[in-house]
CSV table of C-alpha atoms and ligand atoms in Angstrom, one decimal:
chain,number,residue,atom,x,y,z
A,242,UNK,CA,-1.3,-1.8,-15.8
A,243,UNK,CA,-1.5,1.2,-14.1
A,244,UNK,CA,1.1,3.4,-12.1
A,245,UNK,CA,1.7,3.2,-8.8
A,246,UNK,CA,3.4,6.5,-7.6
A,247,UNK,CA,4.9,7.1,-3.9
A,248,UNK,CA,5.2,10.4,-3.5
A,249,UNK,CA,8.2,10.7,-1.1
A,250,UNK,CA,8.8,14.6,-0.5
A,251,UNK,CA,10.1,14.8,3.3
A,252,UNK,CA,7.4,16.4,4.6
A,253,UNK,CA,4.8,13.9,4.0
A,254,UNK,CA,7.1,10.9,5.2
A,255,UNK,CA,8.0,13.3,8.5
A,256,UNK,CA,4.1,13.5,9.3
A,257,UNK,CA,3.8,10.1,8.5
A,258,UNK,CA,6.1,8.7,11.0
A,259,UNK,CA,4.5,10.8,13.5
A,260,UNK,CA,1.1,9.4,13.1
A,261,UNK,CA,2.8,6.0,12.9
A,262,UNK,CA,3.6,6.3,16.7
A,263,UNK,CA,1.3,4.5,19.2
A,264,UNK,CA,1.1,7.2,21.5
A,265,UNK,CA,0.3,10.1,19.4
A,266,UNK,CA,-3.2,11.2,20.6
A,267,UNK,CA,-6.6,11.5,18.6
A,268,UNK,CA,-6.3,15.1,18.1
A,269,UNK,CA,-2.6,15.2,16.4
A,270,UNK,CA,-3.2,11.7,14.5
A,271,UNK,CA,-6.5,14.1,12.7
A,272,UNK,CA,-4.4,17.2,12.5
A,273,UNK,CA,-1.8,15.4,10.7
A,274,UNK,CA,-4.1,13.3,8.4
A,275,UNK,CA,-5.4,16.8,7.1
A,276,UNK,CA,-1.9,18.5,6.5
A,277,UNK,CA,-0.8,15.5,4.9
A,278,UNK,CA,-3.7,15.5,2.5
A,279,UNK,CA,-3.0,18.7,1.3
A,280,UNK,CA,0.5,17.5,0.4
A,281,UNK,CA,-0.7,14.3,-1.2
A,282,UNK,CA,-3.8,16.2,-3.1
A,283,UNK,CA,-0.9,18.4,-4.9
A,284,UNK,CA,0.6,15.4,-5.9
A,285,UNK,CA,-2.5,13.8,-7.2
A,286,UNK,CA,-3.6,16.8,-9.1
A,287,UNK,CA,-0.2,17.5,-10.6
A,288,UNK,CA,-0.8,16.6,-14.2
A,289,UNK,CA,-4.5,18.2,-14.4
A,290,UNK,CA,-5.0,19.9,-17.6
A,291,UNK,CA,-4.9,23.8,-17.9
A,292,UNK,CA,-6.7,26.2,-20.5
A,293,UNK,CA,-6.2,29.5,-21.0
A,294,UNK,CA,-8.8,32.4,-19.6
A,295,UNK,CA,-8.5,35.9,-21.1
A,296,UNK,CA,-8.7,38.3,-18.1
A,297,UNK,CA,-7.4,42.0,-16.7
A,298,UNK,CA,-4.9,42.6,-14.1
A,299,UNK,CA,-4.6,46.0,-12.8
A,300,UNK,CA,-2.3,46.9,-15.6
A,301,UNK,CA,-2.9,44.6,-18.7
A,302,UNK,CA,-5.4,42.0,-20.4
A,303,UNK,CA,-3.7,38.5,-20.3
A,304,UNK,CA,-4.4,34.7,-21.4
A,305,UNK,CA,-3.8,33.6,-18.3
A,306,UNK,CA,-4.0,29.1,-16.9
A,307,UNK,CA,-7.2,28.1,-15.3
A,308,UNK,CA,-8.4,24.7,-15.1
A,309,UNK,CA,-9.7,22.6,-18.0
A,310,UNK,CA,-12.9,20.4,-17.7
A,311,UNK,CA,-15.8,19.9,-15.3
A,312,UNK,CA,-14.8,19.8,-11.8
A,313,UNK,CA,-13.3,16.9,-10.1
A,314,UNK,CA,-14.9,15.0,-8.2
A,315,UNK,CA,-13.5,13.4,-4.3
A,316,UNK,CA,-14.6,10.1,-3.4
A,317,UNK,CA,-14.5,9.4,0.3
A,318,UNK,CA,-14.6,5.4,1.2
A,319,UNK,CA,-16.1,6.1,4.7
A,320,UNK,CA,-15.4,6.3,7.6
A,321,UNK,CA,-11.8,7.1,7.6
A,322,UNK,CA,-11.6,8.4,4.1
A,323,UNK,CA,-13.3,11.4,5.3
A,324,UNK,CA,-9.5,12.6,7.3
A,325,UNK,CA,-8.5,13.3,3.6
A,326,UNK,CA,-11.5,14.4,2.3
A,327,UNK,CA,-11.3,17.2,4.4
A,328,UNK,CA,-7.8,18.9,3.4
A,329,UNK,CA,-8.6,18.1,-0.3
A,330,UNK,CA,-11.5,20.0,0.0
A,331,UNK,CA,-9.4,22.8,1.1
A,332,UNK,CA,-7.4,22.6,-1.5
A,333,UNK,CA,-10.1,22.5,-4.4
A,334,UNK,CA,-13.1,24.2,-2.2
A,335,UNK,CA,-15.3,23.8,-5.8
A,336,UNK,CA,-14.6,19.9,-5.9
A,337,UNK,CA,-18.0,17.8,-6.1
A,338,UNK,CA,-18.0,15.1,-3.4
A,339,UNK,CA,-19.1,10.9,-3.5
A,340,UNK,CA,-19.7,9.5,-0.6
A,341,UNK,CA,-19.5,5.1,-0.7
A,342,UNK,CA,-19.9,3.8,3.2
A,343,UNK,CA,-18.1,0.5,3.2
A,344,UNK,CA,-16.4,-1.3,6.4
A,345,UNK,CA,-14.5,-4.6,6.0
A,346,UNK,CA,-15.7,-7.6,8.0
A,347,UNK,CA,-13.5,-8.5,10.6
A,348,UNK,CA,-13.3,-12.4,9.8
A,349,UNK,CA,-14.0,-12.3,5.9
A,350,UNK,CA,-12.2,-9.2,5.4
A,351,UNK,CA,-14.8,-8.2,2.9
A,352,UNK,CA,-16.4,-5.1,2.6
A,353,UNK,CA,-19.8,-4.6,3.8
A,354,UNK,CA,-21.9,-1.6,1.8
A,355,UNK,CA,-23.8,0.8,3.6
A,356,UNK,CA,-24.2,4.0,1.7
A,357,UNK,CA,-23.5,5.3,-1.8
A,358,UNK,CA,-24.2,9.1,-2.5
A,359,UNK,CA,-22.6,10.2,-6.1
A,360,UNK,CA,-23.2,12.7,-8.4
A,361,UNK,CA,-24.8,11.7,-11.6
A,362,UNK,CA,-22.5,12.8,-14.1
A,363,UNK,CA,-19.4,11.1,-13.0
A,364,UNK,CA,-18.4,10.2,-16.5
A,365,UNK,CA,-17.9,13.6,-17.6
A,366,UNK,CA,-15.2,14.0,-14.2
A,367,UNK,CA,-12.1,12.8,-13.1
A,368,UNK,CA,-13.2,11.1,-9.8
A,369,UNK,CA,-10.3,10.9,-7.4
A,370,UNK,CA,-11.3,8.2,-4.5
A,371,UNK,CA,-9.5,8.5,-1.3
A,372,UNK,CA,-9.1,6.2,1.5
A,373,UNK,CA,-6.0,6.3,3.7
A,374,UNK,CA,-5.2,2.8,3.6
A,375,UNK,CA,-5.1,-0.1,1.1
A,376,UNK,CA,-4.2,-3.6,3.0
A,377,UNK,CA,-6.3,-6.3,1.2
A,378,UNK,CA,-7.7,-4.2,-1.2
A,379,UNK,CA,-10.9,-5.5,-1.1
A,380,UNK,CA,-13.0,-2.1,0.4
A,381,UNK,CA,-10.8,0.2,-2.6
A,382,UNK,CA,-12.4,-2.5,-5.4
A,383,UNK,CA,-15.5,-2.6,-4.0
A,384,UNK,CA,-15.8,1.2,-4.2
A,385,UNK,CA,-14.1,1.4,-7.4
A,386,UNK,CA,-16.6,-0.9,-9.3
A,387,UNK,CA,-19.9,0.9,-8.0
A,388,UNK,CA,-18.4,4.2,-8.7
A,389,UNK,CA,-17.4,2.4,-12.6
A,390,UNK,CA,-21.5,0.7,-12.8
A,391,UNK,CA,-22.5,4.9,-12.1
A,392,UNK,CA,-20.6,6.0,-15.0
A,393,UNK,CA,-16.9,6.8,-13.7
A,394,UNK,CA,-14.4,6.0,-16.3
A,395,UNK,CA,-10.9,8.6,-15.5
A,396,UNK,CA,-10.5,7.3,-11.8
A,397,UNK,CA,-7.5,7.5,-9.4
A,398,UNK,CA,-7.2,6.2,-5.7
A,399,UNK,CA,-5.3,8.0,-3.4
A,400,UNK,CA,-4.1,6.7,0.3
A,401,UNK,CA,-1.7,6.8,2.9
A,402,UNK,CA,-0.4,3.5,3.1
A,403,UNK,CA,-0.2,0.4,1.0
A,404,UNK,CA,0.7,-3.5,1.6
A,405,UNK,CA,2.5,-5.1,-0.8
A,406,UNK,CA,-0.4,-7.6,-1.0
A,407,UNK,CA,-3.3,-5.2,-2.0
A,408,UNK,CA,-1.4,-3.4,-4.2
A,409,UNK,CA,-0.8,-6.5,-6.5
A,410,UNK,CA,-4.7,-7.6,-6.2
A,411,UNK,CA,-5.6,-3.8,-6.4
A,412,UNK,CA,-3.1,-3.5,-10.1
A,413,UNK,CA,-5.0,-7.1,-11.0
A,414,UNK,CA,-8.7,-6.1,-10.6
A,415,UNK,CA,-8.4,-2.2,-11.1
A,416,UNK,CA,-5.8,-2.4,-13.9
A,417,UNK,CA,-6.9,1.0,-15.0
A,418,UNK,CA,-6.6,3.2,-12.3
A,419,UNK,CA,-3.2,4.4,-10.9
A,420,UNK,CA,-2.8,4.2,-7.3
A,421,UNK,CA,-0.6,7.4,-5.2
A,422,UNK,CA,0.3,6.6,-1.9
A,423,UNK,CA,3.1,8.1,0.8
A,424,UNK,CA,4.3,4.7,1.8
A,425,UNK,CA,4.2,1.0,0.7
A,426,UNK,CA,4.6,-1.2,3.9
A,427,UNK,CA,5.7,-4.5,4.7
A,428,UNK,CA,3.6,-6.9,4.4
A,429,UNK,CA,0.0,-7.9,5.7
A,430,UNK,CA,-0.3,-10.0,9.1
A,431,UNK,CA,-3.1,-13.3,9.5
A,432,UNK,CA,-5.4,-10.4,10.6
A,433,UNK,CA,-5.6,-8.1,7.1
A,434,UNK,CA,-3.6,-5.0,8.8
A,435,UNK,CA,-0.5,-3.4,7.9
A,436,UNK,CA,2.7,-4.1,9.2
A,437,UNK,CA,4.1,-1.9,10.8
A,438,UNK,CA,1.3,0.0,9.7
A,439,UNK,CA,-0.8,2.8,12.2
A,440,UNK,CA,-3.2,0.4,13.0
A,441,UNK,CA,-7.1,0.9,12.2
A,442,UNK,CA,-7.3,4.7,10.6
A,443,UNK,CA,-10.6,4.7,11.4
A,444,UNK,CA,-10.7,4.2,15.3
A,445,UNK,CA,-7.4,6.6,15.4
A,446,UNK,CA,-9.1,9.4,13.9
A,447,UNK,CA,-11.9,9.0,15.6
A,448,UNK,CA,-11.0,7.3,19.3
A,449,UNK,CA,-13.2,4.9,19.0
A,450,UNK,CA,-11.2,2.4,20.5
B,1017,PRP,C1,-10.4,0.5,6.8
B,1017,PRP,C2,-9.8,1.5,5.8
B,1017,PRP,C3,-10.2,0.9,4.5
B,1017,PRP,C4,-10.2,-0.6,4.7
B,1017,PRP,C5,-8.9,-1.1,4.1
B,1017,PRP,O1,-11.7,0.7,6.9
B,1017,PRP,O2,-10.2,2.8,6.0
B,1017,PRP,O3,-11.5,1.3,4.0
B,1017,PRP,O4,-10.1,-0.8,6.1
B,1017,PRP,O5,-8.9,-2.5,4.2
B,1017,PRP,P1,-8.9,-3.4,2.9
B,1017,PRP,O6,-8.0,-2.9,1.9
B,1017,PRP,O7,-8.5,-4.8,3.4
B,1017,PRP,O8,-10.3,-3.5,2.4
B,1017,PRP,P2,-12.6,-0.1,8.0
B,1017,PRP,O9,-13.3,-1.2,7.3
B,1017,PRP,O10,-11.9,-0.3,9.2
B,1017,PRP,O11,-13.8,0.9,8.2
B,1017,PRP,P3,-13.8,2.4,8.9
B,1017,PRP,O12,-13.2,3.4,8.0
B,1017,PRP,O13,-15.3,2.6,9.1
B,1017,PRP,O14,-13.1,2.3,10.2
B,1018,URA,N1,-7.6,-0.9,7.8
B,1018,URA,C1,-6.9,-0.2,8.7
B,1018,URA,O1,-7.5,0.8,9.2
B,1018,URA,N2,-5.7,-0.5,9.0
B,1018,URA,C2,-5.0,-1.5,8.5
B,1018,URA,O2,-3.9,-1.8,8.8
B,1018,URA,C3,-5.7,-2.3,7.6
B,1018,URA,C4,-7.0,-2.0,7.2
């Protein structure tokens, strides 16, 4: 099975709490999203593999660490998966980009497709999908297996916050793809959100309710 990692550095879990809070306005709840993502993309990229480039400072030729491979590639489960896209962008400006619109039914709970946008070669990439939050773990599956039928076989999943509950069925049906996440909740309630949670990511990013 694959690893499950929590990454648990201060000011993640600070930022975190702040977005928690019911009262913190659309604007800051975004703002923070971002900022976090930088923290949790450094985390996610830790163990990337480096080779060596031979080039000239301004006094001496050196072999000098640049990254190994084809680009990586960021998968964004839309809508709210776009608040990390953002900041990881930032981070890795040459990063190509996936696109998989999904939104979970309210009384099924399972995800509904809308619109999938990869690039071809995802085979050749480490694709990194992010999504802030994983409560059922249905939407995170779903994405995973379309991005596996177009070829995607090094995969990780990053978020925000986990339930106990999708992690398990996330481990069961995606046994190859570790999960990083800055907080593993309590539990899920009779309505498929995380408790305590932040409520839905979506409609907090975006004020749409
Ligand atoms: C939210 C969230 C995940 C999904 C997680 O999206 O961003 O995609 O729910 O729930 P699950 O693990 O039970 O599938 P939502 O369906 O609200 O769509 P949105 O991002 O468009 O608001
Ligand atoms: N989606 C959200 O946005 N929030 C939850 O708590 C669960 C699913």
């Amino acid at each position: 099975m694959a690893e499950l990692h929590v990454v648990d550095h201060p000011l993640v879990q600070h930022k975190l709490t702040i977005m928690r809070k019911k009262g913190t306005s659309t604007g800051s709840f975004r703002r923070l999203l971002k900022e976090i993502s930088l923290l949790l993309c450094y985390e996610v990229t830790r163990d990337l593999e480096l080779t060596k480039e031979t080039i000239e400072t301004p006094l001496e030729e050196m072999e000098a660490p640049v990254l190994a491979g084809k680009k990586l590639v960021f998968a964004s489960i839309l809508r709210a998966g776009n608040g990390l896209l953002e900041g990881m962008l930032d981070l890795v400006p040459s990063a190509r980009v996936a696109h998989v619109g999904l939104y979970r039914d309210h009384d099924t709970l399972q995800p509904i497709e809308y619109y999938f946008k990869a690039p071809e070669d995802l085979g050749d990439r480490l694709v990194i999908v992010v999504d802030p939050m994983l409560a059922t773990a249905n939407s995170a599956t779903a994405a995973i297996d379309k991005l596996k039928e177009r070829g995607a076989t090094n995969i990780r999943f990053l978020c925000l916050l986990a339930a106990p509950e999708g992690i398990k069925s996330f481990q069961e049906r995606q046994p190859d793809v570790p999960i990083f996440t800055a907080a593993v909740d309590d539990h899920l309630n009779e309505k498929g959100y995380i408790v305590p949670g932040l409520g839905d990511a979506g409609d907090r990013m975006y004020g749409t309710k």
